[in-house]
PDB file of C-alpha atoms in Angstrom:
ATOM      1  CA  MET A 184      -8.192  19.948  -8.313  1.00 44.00           C
ATOM      2  CA  LEU A 185      -6.648  23.381  -8.105  1.00 45.00           C
ATOM      3  CA  ARG A 186      -3.347  23.142  -6.299  1.00 45.00           C
ATOM      4  CA  LEU A 187      -1.004  20.303  -5.443  1.00 44.00           C
ATOM      5  CA  SER A 188       1.985  20.496  -3.171  1.00 45.00           C
ATOM      6  CA  GLY A 189       4.178  17.874  -1.562  1.00 47.00           C
ATOM      7  CA  GLY A 190       6.099  15.003  -3.008  1.00 45.00           C
ATOM      8  CA  ARG A 191       7.321  11.462  -2.640  1.00 41.00           C
ATOM      9  CA  LEU A 192       8.849  10.251   0.560  1.00 41.00           C
ATOM     10  CA  PRO A 193      12.512   9.297   0.709  1.00 43.00           C
ATOM     11  CA  ASP A 194      13.482   5.625   0.492  1.00 42.00           C
ATOM     12  CA  PRO A 195      12.873   3.842   3.804  1.00 44.00           C
ATOM     13  CA  ASP A 196      15.641   4.426   6.306  1.00 43.00           C
ATOM     14  CA  PRO A 197      17.035   1.335   8.097  1.00 41.00           C
ATOM     15  CA  ARG A 198      16.261   3.042  11.421  1.00 40.00           C
ATOM     16  CA  TYR A 199      12.566   2.643  10.613  1.00 40.00           C
ATOM     17  CA  ALA A 200      12.736  -0.960   9.413  1.00 40.00           C
ATOM     18  CA  ALA A 201       9.856  -2.245  11.530  1.00 43.00           C
ATOM     19  CA  TYR A 202       7.760   0.833  10.831  1.00 41.00           C
ATOM     20  CA  PRO A 203       8.671   2.288   7.414  1.00 43.00           C
ATOM     21  CA  GLN A 204       7.977   5.903   8.286  1.00 44.00           C
ATOM     22  CA  PRO A 205       9.919   8.968   7.202  1.00 46.00           C
ATOM     23  CA  PRO A 206      11.345  11.652   9.459  1.00 42.00           C
ATOM     24  CA  LEU A 207       8.729  14.041  10.846  1.00 42.00           C
ATOM     25  CA  GLY A 208       7.212  16.208   8.128  1.00 43.00           C
ATOM     26  CA  ALA A 209       8.651  14.260   5.195  1.00 54.00           C
ATOM     27  CA  GLY A 210       5.276  13.025   3.951  1.00 83.00           C
ATOM     28  CA  HIS A 211       3.018  15.965   3.184  1.00 90.00           C
ATOM     29  CA  LEU A 212       0.450  16.790   0.518  1.00 91.00           C
ATOM     30  CA  SER A 213      -2.124  19.556   0.203  1.00 94.00           C
ATOM     31  CA  VAL A 214      -4.737  19.763  -2.582  1.00 96.00           C
ATOM     32  CA  GLU A 215      -7.527  22.305  -3.076  1.00 97.00           C
ATOM     33  CA  TYR A 216     -10.806  21.246  -4.737  1.00 97.00           C
ATOM     34  CA  GLU A 217     -13.581  23.197  -6.424  1.00 96.00           C
ATOM     35  CA  PRO A 218     -17.107  22.655  -5.037  1.00 95.00           C
ATOM     36  CA  ARG A 219     -18.349  20.214  -7.675  1.00 94.00           C
ATOM     37  CA  PRO A 220     -19.947  16.750  -7.362  1.00 90.00           C
ATOM     38  CA  SER A 221     -16.788  14.916  -8.457  1.00 96.00           C
ATOM     39  CA  ALA A 222     -14.590  16.537  -5.759  1.00 97.00           C
ATOM     40  CA  ALA A 223     -15.166  13.857  -3.095  1.00 96.00           C
ATOM     41  CA  ARG A 224     -14.310  11.118  -5.617  1.00 97.00           C
ATOM     42  CA  GLU A 225     -11.191  13.034  -6.696  1.00 97.00           C
ATOM     43  CA  ALA A 226     -10.121  13.421  -3.051  1.00 97.00           C
ATOM     44  CA  ARG A 227     -10.535   9.655  -2.467  1.00 97.00           C
ATOM     45  CA  ALA A 228      -8.420   8.902  -5.535  1.00 97.00           C
ATOM     46  CA  GLU A 229      -5.742  11.347  -4.365  1.00 97.00           C
ATOM     47  CA  VAL A 230      -5.581   9.654  -0.960  1.00 96.00           C
ATOM     48  CA  ARG A 231      -5.031   6.257  -2.609  1.00 95.00           C
ATOM     49  CA  ARG A 232      -2.435   7.661  -5.032  1.00 94.00           C
ATOM     50  CA  GLN A 233      -0.509   9.399  -2.267  1.00 94.00           C
ATOM     51  CA  LEU A 234      -0.520   6.422   0.097  1.00 94.00           C
ATOM     52  CA  GLU A 235       0.708   4.216  -2.748  1.00 92.00           C
ATOM     53  CA  GLY A 236       3.480   6.738  -3.446  1.00 90.00           C
ATOM     54  CA  TRP A 237       4.450   6.741   0.225  1.00 89.00           C
ATOM     55  CA  GLY A 238       4.453   2.931   0.342  1.00 88.00           C
ATOM     56  CA  LEU A 239       1.560   2.834   2.834  1.00 90.00           C
ATOM     57  CA  ALA A 240      -1.272   1.521   0.644  1.00 86.00           C
ATOM     58  CA  GLU A 241      -0.605  -2.129   1.503  1.00 83.00           C
ATOM     59  CA  ARG A 242      -0.623  -1.635   5.286  1.00 78.00           C
ATOM     60  CA  ASP A 243      -3.679  -3.564   6.486  1.00 74.00           C
ATOM     61  CA  ASP A 244      -6.777  -1.577   5.543  1.00 92.00           C
ATOM     62  CA  LEU A 245      -5.167   1.857   5.926  1.00 94.00           C
ATOM     63  CA  ALA A 246      -5.877   3.113   2.397  1.00 94.00           C
ATOM     64  CA  ASP A 247      -9.472   1.849   2.385  1.00 96.00           C
ATOM     65  CA  THR A 248     -10.193   3.462   5.762  1.00 97.00           C
ATOM     66  CA  ALA A 249      -8.451   6.727   4.850  1.00 97.00           C
ATOM     67  CA  GLU A 250     -10.376   6.898   1.551  1.00 97.00           C
ATOM     68  CA  LEU A 251     -13.699   6.280   3.290  1.00 96.00           C
ATOM     69  CA  LEU A 252     -13.147   8.877   6.013  1.00 97.00           C
ATOM     70  CA  VAL A 253     -11.752  11.510   3.634  1.00 97.00           C
ATOM     71  CA  SER A 254     -14.777  10.932   1.428  1.00 96.00           C
ATOM     72  CA  GLU A 255     -17.063  11.592   4.409  1.00 95.00           C
ATOM     73  CA  LEU A 256     -15.240  14.818   5.351  1.00 96.00           C
ATOM     74  CA  ALA A 257     -15.113  16.013   1.728  1.00 96.00           C
ATOM     75  CA  THR A 258     -18.820  15.317   1.284  1.00 93.00           C
ATOM     76  CA  ASN A 259     -19.588  17.270   4.461  1.00 92.00           C
ATOM     77  CA  ALA A 260     -17.484  20.166   3.169  1.00 94.00           C
ATOM     78  CA  LEU A 261     -19.385  20.147  -0.124  1.00 93.00           C
ATOM     79  CA  LEU A 262     -22.797  19.931   1.544  1.00 90.00           C
ATOM     80  CA  HIS A 263     -22.285  22.411   4.363  1.00 87.00           C
ATOM     81  CA  SER A 264     -19.886  25.038   3.032  1.00 88.00           C
ATOM     82  CA  ALA A 265     -20.667  25.179  -0.713  1.00 77.00           C
ATOM     83  CA  GLY A 266     -17.171  26.450  -1.386  1.00 89.00           C
ATOM     84  CA  ARG A 267     -13.696  25.151  -2.106  1.00 95.00           C
ATOM     85  CA  PHE A 268     -12.129  22.754   0.351  1.00 96.00           C
ATOM     86  CA  THR A 269      -8.547  21.736   0.963  1.00 97.00           C
ATOM     87  CA  LEU A 270      -7.386  18.193   1.693  1.00 97.00           C
ATOM     88  CA  THR A 271      -4.092  17.908   3.565  1.00 96.00           C
ATOM     89  CA  LEU A 272      -2.347  14.594   4.234  1.00 96.00           C
ATOM     90  CA  SER A 273       0.745  14.046   6.337  1.00 94.00           C
ATOM     91  CA  ALA A 274       2.470  10.845   7.387  1.00 92.00           C
ATOM     92  CA  ALA A 275       5.190  10.528   9.980  1.00 87.00           C
ATOM     93  CA  HIS A 276       6.187   8.330  12.903  1.00 83.00           C
ATOM     94  CA  GLY A 277       3.369   5.822  12.694  1.00 87.00           C
ATOM     95  CA  LEU A 278       0.507   8.242  11.994  1.00 92.00           C
ATOM     96  CA  LEU A 279      -1.408   9.403   8.961  1.00 95.00           C
ATOM     97  CA  ARG A 280      -3.203  12.698   9.546  1.00 95.00           C
ATOM     98  CA  CYS A 281      -5.926  13.760   7.131  1.00 97.00           C
ATOM     99  CA  GLU A 282      -7.456  17.243   7.268  1.00 96.00           C
ATOM    100  CA  VAL A 283     -10.275  18.841   5.307  1.00 97.00           C
ATOM    101  CA  ALA A 284     -10.527  22.623   5.572  1.00 96.00           C
ATOM    102  CA  ASP A 285     -13.569  24.495   4.280  1.00 95.00           C
ATOM    103  CA  SER A 286     -15.291  27.858   4.648  1.00 94.00           C
ATOM    104  CA  GLY A 287     -18.234  26.480   6.639  1.00 91.00           C
ATOM    105  CA  ARG A 288     -18.752  27.299  10.293  1.00 86.00           C
ATOM    106  CA  ARG A 289     -21.028  24.351  11.073  1.00 86.00           C
ATOM    107  CA  VAL A 290     -19.512  22.277  13.881  1.00 84.00           C
ATOM    108  CA  PRO A 291     -19.145  18.568  13.076  1.00 86.00           C
ATOM    109  CA  ARG A 292     -21.283  16.318  15.267  1.00 80.00           C
ATOM    110  CA  VAL A 293     -21.379  12.569  15.749  1.00 82.00           C
ATOM    111  CA  LEU A 294     -24.951  11.380  15.193  1.00 72.00           C
ATOM    112  CA  ASP A 295     -26.414   8.008  16.066  1.00 69.00           C
ATOM    113  CA  ALA A 296     -25.995   5.725  13.043  1.00 63.00           C
ATOM    114  CA  GLY A 297     -29.674   4.733  13.162  1.00 61.00           C
ATOM    115  CA  VAL A 298     -31.474   3.850   9.957  1.00 57.00           C
ATOM    116  CA  SER A 299     -31.244   7.216   8.237  1.00 57.00           C
ATOM    117  CA  GLU A 300     -29.631   7.328   4.797  1.00 60.00           C
ATOM    118  CA  ASN A 301     -27.400  10.252   5.759  1.00 60.00           C
ATOM    119  CA  GLY A 302     -25.766  11.754   8.815  1.00 64.00           C
ATOM    120  CA  ARG A 303     -23.370   8.859   9.447  1.00 74.00           C
ATOM    121  CA  GLY A 304     -20.134  10.467   8.300  1.00 82.00           C
ATOM    122  CA  MET A 305     -18.841  11.639  11.665  1.00 89.00           C
ATOM    123  CA  PHE A 306     -20.121   8.414  13.268  1.00 88.00           C
ATOM    124  CA  LEU A 307     -17.752   6.532  10.924  1.00 90.00           C
ATOM    125  CA  VAL A 308     -14.890   8.928  11.686  1.00 93.00           C
ATOM    126  CA  GLU A 309     -15.479   8.452  15.424  1.00 92.00           C
ATOM    127  CA  ALA A 310     -15.602   4.663  15.045  1.00 92.00           C
ATOM    128  CA  LEU A 311     -12.598   4.163  12.747  1.00 95.00           C
ATOM    129  CA  ALA A 312     -10.069   6.919  13.512  1.00 96.00           C
ATOM    130  CA  LEU A 313      -7.572   6.838  16.352  1.00 96.00           C
ATOM    131  CA  ARG A 314      -8.390  10.454  17.090  1.00 95.00           C
ATOM    132  CA  TRP A 315     -10.319  13.196  15.375  1.00 94.00           C
ATOM    133  CA  GLY A 316     -11.229  16.785  16.004  1.00 93.00           C
ATOM    134  CA  TRP A 317     -11.841  20.169  14.479  1.00 91.00           C
ATOM    135  CA  HIS A 318     -10.785  23.761  14.967  1.00 91.00           C
ATOM    136  CA  GLU A 319     -11.791  27.144  13.646  1.00 89.00           C
ATOM    137  CA  ASP A 320      -9.543  28.171  10.803  1.00 83.00           C
ATOM    138  CA  GLY A 321      -9.971  31.808   9.746  1.00 86.00           C
ATOM    139  CA  PRO A 322     -13.493  32.226   8.405  1.00 88.00           C
ATOM    140  CA  GLY A 323     -14.051  28.448   8.302  1.00 93.00           C
ATOM    141  CA  LYS A 324     -12.931  25.274  10.006  1.00 94.00           C
ATOM    142  CA  THR A 325     -10.623  22.296   9.631  1.00 94.00           C
ATOM    143  CA  VAL A 326     -11.817  18.788  10.515  1.00 95.00           C
ATOM    144  CA  TRP A 327      -9.073  16.190  10.964  1.00 95.00           C
ATOM    145  CA  PHE A 328      -8.530  12.539  11.849  1.00 96.00           C
ATOM    146  CA  GLU A 329      -5.536  10.300  12.455  1.00 96.00           C
ATOM    147  CA  LEU A 330      -4.928   6.656  11.575  1.00 95.00           C
ATOM    148  CA  GLY A 331      -2.050   4.409  12.653  1.00 93.00           C
ATOM    149  CA  THR A 332       0.212   3.338   9.795  1.00 88.00           C
ATOM    150  CA  CYS A 333       2.296   0.570  11.342  1.00 77.00           C
ATOM    151  CA  GLY A 334      -0.324  -1.794  12.738  1.00 61.00           C
ATOM    152  CA  GLY A 335       1.639  -2.499  15.918  1.00 52.00           C
ATOM    153  CA  ALA A 336       0.545  -1.791  19.459  1.00 49.00           C
ATOM    154  CA  GLY A 337       2.105   1.411  20.711  1.00 49.00           C
ATOM    155  CA  CYS A 338       2.856   2.692  17.224  1.00 53.00           C
ATOM    156  CA  GLY A 339       0.185   5.195  16.313  1.00 49.00           C
ATOM    157  CA  GLY A 340      -2.467   2.844  17.659  1.00 48.00           C
ATOM    158  CA  ARG A 341      -5.475   3.744  19.755  1.00 49.00           C
ATOM    159  CA  PRO A 342      -4.482   3.358  23.413  1.00 48.00           C
ATOM    160  CA  PRO A 343      -5.897   0.230  25.104  1.00 45.00           C
ATOM    161  CA  GLY A 344      -9.257   0.900  26.693  1.00 49.00           C
ATOM    162  CA  ASP A 345      -9.806   3.930  24.444  1.00 50.00           C
ATOM    163  CA  LEU A 346     -12.320   2.181  22.190  1.00 45.00           C
TER     164      LEU A 346
END
């Protein structure tokens, strides 16, 4: 881990009692990782630590899903860019957004899960995230996904019929 920014969220505000989310932009973390085999594991651990610090680790299976999907994106960054990658997390208004930026230009693709031992990462992201996407970012790209943090319909959830 090279760089850490961000901090703890403020105590829950009564206005957000049903959905303990901070004001927009209050939950933010960015960490840069060296391209080494332990980086994906370190990124998973950071996701868990941060969600615990934000009080979101006990919300259904949010932390488990976020860890799994971040691990997939971090592994892709390690395999396809061979350089440093940056994990950025932000939580606000019922959504957790996770981004992995790397120097690779390879476009992420969703492959059929099939019986292969690899190539399922983006299939899992597609299946489990509310939304996901990617964009060019300087010489590389950023791949992102979003998860709902409140568990209620209409609060960061996938719209009905969008499965």
